[in-house]
Short mmCIF file of C-alpha atoms in Angstrom, two decimals:
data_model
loop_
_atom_site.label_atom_id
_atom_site.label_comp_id
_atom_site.label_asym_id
_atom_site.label_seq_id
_atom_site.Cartn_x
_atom_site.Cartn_y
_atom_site.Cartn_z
CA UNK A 1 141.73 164.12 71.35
CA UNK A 2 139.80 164.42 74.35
CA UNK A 3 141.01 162.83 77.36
CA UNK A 4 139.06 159.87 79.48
CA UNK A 5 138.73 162.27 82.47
CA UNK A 6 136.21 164.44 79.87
CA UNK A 7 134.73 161.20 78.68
CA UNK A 8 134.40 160.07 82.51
CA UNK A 9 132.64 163.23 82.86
CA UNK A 10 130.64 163.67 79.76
CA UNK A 11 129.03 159.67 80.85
CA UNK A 12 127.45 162.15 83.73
CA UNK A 13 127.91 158.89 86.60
CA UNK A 14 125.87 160.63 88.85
CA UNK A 15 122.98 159.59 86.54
CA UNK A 16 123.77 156.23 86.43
CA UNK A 17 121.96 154.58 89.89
CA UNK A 18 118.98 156.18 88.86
CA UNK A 19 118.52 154.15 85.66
CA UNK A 20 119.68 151.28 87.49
CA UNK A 21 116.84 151.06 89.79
CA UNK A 22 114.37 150.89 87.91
CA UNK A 23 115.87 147.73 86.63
CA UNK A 24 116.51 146.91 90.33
CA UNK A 25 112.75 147.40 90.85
CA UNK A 26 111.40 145.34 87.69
CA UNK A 27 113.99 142.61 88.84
CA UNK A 28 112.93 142.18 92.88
CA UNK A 29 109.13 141.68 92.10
CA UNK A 30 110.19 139.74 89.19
CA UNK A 31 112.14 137.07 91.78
CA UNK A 32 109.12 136.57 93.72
CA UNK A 33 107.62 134.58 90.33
CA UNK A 34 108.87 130.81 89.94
CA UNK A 35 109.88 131.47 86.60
CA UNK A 36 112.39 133.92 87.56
CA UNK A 37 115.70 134.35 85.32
CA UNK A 38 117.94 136.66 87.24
CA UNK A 39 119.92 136.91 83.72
CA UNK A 40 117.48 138.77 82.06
CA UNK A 41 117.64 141.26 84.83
CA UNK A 42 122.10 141.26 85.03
CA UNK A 43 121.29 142.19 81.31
CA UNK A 44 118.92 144.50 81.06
CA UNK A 45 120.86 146.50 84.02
CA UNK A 46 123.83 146.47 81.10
CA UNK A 47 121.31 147.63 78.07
CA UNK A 48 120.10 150.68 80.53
CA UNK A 49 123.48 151.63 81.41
CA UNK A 50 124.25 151.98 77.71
CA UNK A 51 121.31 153.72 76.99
CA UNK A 52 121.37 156.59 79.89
CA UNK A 53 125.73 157.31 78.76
CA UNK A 54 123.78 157.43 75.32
CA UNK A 55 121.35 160.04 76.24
CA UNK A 56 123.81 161.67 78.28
CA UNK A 57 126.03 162.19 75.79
CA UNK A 58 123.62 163.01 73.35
CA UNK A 59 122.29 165.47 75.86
CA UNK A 60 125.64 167.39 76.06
CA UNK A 61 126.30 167.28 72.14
CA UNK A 62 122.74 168.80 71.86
CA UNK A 63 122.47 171.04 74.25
CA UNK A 64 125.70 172.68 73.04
CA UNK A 65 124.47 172.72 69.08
CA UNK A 66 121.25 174.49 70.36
CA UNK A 67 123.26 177.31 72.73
CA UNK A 68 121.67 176.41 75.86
CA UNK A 69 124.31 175.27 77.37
CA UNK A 70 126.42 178.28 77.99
CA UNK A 71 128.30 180.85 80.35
CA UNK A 72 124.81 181.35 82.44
CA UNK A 73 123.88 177.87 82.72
CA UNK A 74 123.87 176.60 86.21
CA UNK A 75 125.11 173.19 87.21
CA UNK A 76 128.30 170.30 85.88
CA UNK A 77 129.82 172.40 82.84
CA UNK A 78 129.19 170.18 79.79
CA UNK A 79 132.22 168.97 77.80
CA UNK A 80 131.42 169.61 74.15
CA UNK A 81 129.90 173.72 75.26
CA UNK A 82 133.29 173.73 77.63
CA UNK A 83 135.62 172.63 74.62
CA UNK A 84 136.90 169.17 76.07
CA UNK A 85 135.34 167.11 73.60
CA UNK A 86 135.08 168.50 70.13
CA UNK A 87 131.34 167.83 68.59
CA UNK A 88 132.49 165.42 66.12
CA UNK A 89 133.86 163.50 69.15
CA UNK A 90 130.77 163.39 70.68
CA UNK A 91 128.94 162.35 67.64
CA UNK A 92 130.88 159.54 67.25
CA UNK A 93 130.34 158.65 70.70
CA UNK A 94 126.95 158.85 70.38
CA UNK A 95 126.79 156.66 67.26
CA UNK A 96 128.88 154.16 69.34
CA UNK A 97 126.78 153.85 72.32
CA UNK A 98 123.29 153.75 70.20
CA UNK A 99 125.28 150.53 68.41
CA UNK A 100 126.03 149.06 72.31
CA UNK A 101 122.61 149.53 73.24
CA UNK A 102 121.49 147.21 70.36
CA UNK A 103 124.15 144.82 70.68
CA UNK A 104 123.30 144.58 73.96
CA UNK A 105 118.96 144.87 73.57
CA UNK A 106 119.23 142.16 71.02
CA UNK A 107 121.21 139.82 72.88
CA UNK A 108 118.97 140.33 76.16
CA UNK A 109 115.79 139.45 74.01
CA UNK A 110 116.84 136.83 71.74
CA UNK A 111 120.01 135.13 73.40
CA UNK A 112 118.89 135.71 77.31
CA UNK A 113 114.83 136.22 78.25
CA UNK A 114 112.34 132.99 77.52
CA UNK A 115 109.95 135.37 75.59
CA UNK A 116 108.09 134.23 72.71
CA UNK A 117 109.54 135.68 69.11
CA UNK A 118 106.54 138.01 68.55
CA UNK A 119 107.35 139.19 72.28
CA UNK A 120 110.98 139.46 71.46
CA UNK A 121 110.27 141.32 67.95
CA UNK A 122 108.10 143.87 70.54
CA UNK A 123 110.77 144.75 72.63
CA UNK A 124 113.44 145.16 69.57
CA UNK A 125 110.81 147.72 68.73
CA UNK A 126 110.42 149.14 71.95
CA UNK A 127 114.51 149.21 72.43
CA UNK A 128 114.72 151.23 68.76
CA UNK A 129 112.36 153.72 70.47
CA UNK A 130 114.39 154.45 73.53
CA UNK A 131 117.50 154.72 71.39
CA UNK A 132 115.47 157.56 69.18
CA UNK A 133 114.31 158.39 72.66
CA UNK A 134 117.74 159.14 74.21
CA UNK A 135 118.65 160.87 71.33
CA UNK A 136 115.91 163.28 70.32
CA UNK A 137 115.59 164.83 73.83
CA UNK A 138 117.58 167.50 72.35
CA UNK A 139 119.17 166.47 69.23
CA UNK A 140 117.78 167.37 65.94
CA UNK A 141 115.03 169.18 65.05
CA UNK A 142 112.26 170.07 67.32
CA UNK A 143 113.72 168.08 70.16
CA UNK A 144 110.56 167.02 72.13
CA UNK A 145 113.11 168.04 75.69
CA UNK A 146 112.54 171.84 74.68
CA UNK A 147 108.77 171.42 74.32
CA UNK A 148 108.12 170.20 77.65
CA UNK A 149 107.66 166.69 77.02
CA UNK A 150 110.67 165.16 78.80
CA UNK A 151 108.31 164.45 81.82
CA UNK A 152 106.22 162.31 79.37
CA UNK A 153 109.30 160.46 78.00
CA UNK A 154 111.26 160.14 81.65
CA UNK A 155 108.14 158.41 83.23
CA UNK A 156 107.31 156.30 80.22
CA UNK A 157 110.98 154.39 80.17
CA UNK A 158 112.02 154.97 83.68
CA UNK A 159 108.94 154.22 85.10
CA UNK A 160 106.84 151.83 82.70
CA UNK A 161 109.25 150.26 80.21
CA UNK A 162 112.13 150.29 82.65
CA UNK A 163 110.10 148.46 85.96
CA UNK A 164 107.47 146.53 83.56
CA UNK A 165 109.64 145.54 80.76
CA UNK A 166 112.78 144.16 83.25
CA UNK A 167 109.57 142.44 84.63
CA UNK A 168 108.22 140.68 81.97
CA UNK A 169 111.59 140.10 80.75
CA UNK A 170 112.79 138.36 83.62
CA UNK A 171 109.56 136.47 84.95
CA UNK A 172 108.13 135.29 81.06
CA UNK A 173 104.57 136.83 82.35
CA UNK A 174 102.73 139.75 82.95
CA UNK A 175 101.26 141.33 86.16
CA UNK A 176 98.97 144.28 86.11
CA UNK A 177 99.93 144.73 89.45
CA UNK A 178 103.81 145.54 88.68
CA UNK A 179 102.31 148.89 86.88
CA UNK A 180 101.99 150.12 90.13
CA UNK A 181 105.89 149.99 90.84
CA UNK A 182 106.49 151.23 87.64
CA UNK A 183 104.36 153.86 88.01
CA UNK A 184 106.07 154.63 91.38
CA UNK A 185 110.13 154.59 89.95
CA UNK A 186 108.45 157.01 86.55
CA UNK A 187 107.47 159.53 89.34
CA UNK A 188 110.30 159.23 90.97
CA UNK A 189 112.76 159.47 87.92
CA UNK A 190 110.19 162.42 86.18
CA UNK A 191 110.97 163.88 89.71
CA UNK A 192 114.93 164.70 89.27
CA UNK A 193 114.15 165.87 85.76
CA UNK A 194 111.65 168.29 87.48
CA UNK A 195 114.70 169.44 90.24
CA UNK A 196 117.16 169.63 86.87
CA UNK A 197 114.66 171.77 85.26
CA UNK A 198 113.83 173.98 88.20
CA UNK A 199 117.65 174.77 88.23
CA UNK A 200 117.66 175.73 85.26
CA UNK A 201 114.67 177.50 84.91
CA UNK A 202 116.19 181.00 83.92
CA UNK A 203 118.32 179.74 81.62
CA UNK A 204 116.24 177.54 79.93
CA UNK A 205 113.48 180.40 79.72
CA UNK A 206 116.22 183.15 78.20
CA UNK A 207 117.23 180.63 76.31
CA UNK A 208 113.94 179.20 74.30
CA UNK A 209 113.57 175.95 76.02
CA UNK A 210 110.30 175.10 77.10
CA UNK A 211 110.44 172.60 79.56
CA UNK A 212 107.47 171.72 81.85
CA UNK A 213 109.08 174.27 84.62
CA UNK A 214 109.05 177.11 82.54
CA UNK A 215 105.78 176.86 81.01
CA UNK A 216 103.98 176.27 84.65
CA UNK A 217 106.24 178.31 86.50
CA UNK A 218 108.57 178.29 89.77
CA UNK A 219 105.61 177.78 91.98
CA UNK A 220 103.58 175.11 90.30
CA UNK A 221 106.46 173.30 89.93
CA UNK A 222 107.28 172.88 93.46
CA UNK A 223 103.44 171.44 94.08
CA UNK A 224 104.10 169.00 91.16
CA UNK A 225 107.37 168.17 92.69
CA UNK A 226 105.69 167.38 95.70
CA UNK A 227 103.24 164.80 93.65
CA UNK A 228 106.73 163.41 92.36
CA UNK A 229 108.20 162.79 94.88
CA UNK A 230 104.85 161.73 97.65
CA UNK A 231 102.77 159.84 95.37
CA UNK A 232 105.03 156.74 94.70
CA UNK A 233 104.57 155.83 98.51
CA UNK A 234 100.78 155.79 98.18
CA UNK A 235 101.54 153.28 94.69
CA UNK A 236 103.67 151.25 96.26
CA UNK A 237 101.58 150.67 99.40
CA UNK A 238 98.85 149.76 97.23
CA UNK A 239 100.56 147.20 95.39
CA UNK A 240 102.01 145.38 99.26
CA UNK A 241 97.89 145.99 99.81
CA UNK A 242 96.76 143.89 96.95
CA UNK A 243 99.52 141.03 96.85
CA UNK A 244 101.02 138.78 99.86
CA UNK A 245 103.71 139.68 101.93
CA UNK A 246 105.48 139.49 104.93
CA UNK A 247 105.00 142.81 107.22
CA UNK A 248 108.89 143.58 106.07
CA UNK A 249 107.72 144.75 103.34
CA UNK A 250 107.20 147.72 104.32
CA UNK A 251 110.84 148.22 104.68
CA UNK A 252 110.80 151.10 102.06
CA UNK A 253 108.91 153.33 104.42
CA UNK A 254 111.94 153.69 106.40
CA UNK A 255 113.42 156.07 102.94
CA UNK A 256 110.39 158.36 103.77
CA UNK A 257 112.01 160.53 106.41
CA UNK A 258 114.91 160.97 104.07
CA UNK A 259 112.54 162.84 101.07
CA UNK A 260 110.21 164.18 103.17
CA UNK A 261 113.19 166.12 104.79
CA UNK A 262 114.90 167.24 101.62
CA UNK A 263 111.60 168.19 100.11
CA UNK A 264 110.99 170.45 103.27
CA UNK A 265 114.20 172.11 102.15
CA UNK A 266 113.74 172.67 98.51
CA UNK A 267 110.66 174.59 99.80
CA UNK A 268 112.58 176.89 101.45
CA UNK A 269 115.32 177.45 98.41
CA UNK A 270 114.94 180.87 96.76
CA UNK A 271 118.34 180.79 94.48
CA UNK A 272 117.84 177.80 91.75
CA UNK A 273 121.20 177.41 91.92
CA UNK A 274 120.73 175.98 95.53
CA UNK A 275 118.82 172.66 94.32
CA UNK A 276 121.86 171.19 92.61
CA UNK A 277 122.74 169.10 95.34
CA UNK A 278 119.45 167.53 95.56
CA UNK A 279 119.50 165.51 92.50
CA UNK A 280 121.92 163.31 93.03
CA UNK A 281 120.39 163.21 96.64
CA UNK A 282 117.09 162.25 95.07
CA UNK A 283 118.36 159.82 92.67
CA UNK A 284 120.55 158.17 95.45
CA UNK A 285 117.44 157.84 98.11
CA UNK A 286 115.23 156.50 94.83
CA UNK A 287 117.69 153.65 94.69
CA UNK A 288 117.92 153.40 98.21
CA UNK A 289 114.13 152.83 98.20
CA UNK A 290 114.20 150.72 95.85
CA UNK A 291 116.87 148.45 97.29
CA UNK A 292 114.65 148.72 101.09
CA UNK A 293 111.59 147.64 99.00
CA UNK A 294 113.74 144.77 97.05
CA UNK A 295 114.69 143.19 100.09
CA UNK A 296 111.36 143.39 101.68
CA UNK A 297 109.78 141.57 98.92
CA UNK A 298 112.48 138.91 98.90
CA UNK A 299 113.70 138.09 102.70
#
């Protein structure tokens, strides 16, 4: 039986703040509303958690099944390719966390948010998709992560369902406005995907997967990396722009050194192998944003 260091490991924590703040972000415009219900947000936080170990997990069982995870692969060795946890193990952990996630998704629409029932029967619908989500990224066949889609699927329930749906959940309303902060956090998130997949690039390419990187190449990637990583500060300038605030708003801006700097330095990295270190940089100054822009919206 595997032991809970593996399972520690296999949970990938390093993943974890990332999927957090987009909650975080869908939560601090949502408690500028009247109607706020910080609940809905405390909740949600604890339905994403389950669902990122979920995909996590799934992501190591799959990865392993498929063979790209191997002896060349760059990065964390993964605990079902390295022999920790046994595949069987892993599918039962999967089937476990894809039951938390709608324990927990049910609850948070039915017993927590003041949504109306057809609203609530939405997001049930919406929560079964990110569960089928977390799992077919590479599990199954024709996982849509070796076809160059996870960018698609990483900005969709990062960005959108993650800032938007937290948002509606926790305010009762809608704002077309919030799509720009959601829009910002899916760029963001799509963004460490994009550094993962640039690590891997040669592996990925000996090794059949398709993801965005390999299909436009090393170059192109590091211009669309750029748009990843530069374009949420335009969106969520335009949103302080078209709403009222308080000039501490702006607060975020002071996270802009910070990935302007490391993005000057993945310019200048020739070995893939060299940009491990930069995603859990990237996903640590996203929620650091995040948390600057939180508190400027709510001081």
């Amino acid at each position: 039986m595997a032991s809970w260091q593996s399972w520690v490991k296999a949970a990938r924590l390093r993943t974890l703040p990332l999927a957090l703040a987009s909650i975080a972000m869908g939560g601090a415009v949502a408690a500028t509303t009247a109607t706020f219900n910080l609940e809905a947000v405390l909740a949600a936080g604890l339905t994403t958690l389950f669902l990122q170990v979920l995909s996590n997990m799934a992501n190591d069982y799959g990865d392993s099944k498929s063979g790209i995870d191997n002896a060349g692969r760059v990065g964390p060795r993964r605990t079902v390719q390295s022999g920790e946890i046994r595949p069987k193990e892993m599918k039962t952990a999967v089937m476990l966390f894809s039951i938390l996630s709608l324990i927990s998704g049910l609850w948070l629409v039915f017993g927590i948010a003041d949504i109306a029932a057809t609203n609530a029967i939405l997001f049930v619908g919406l929560g079964l998709m990110a569960i089928a989500a977390a799992i077919k990224y590479t599990v199954g066949k024709n996982p849509y992560g070796y076809v160059g889609l996870g960018d698609v699927f990483v900005f969709l329930f990062f960005g959108l369902l993650g800032v938007a749906g937290t948002y509606f959940l926790a305010a009762g309303d809608f704002d077309l406005l919030v799509l720009l902060p959601a829009s910002a956090l899916g760029l963001l998130s799509t963004g460490v995907l994009n550094l993962n997949n640039m690590r891997d690039i040669d592996n990925d390419r000996a090794n059949g997967k398709r993801t965005l990187v390999v299909k436009m190449g090393s170059q192109a990637a590091l211009t669309y990396h750029s748009l990843l990583v530069l374009l949420p500060f335009v969106l969520l300038s335009t949103f302080l722009l078209n709403s009222e605030h308080q000039w501490y708003a702006w607060l975020f801006l002071l996270s802009f050194p910070l990935f302007a700097a490391d993005l000057l330095k993945i310019y200048g990295i020739r070995n893939p192998a060299n940009l491990d270190p930069f995603l859990k940089r990237l996903a640590l100054m996203t929620l650091l944003l995040t948390l600057l822009f939180a508190a400027g919206l709510n001081l």
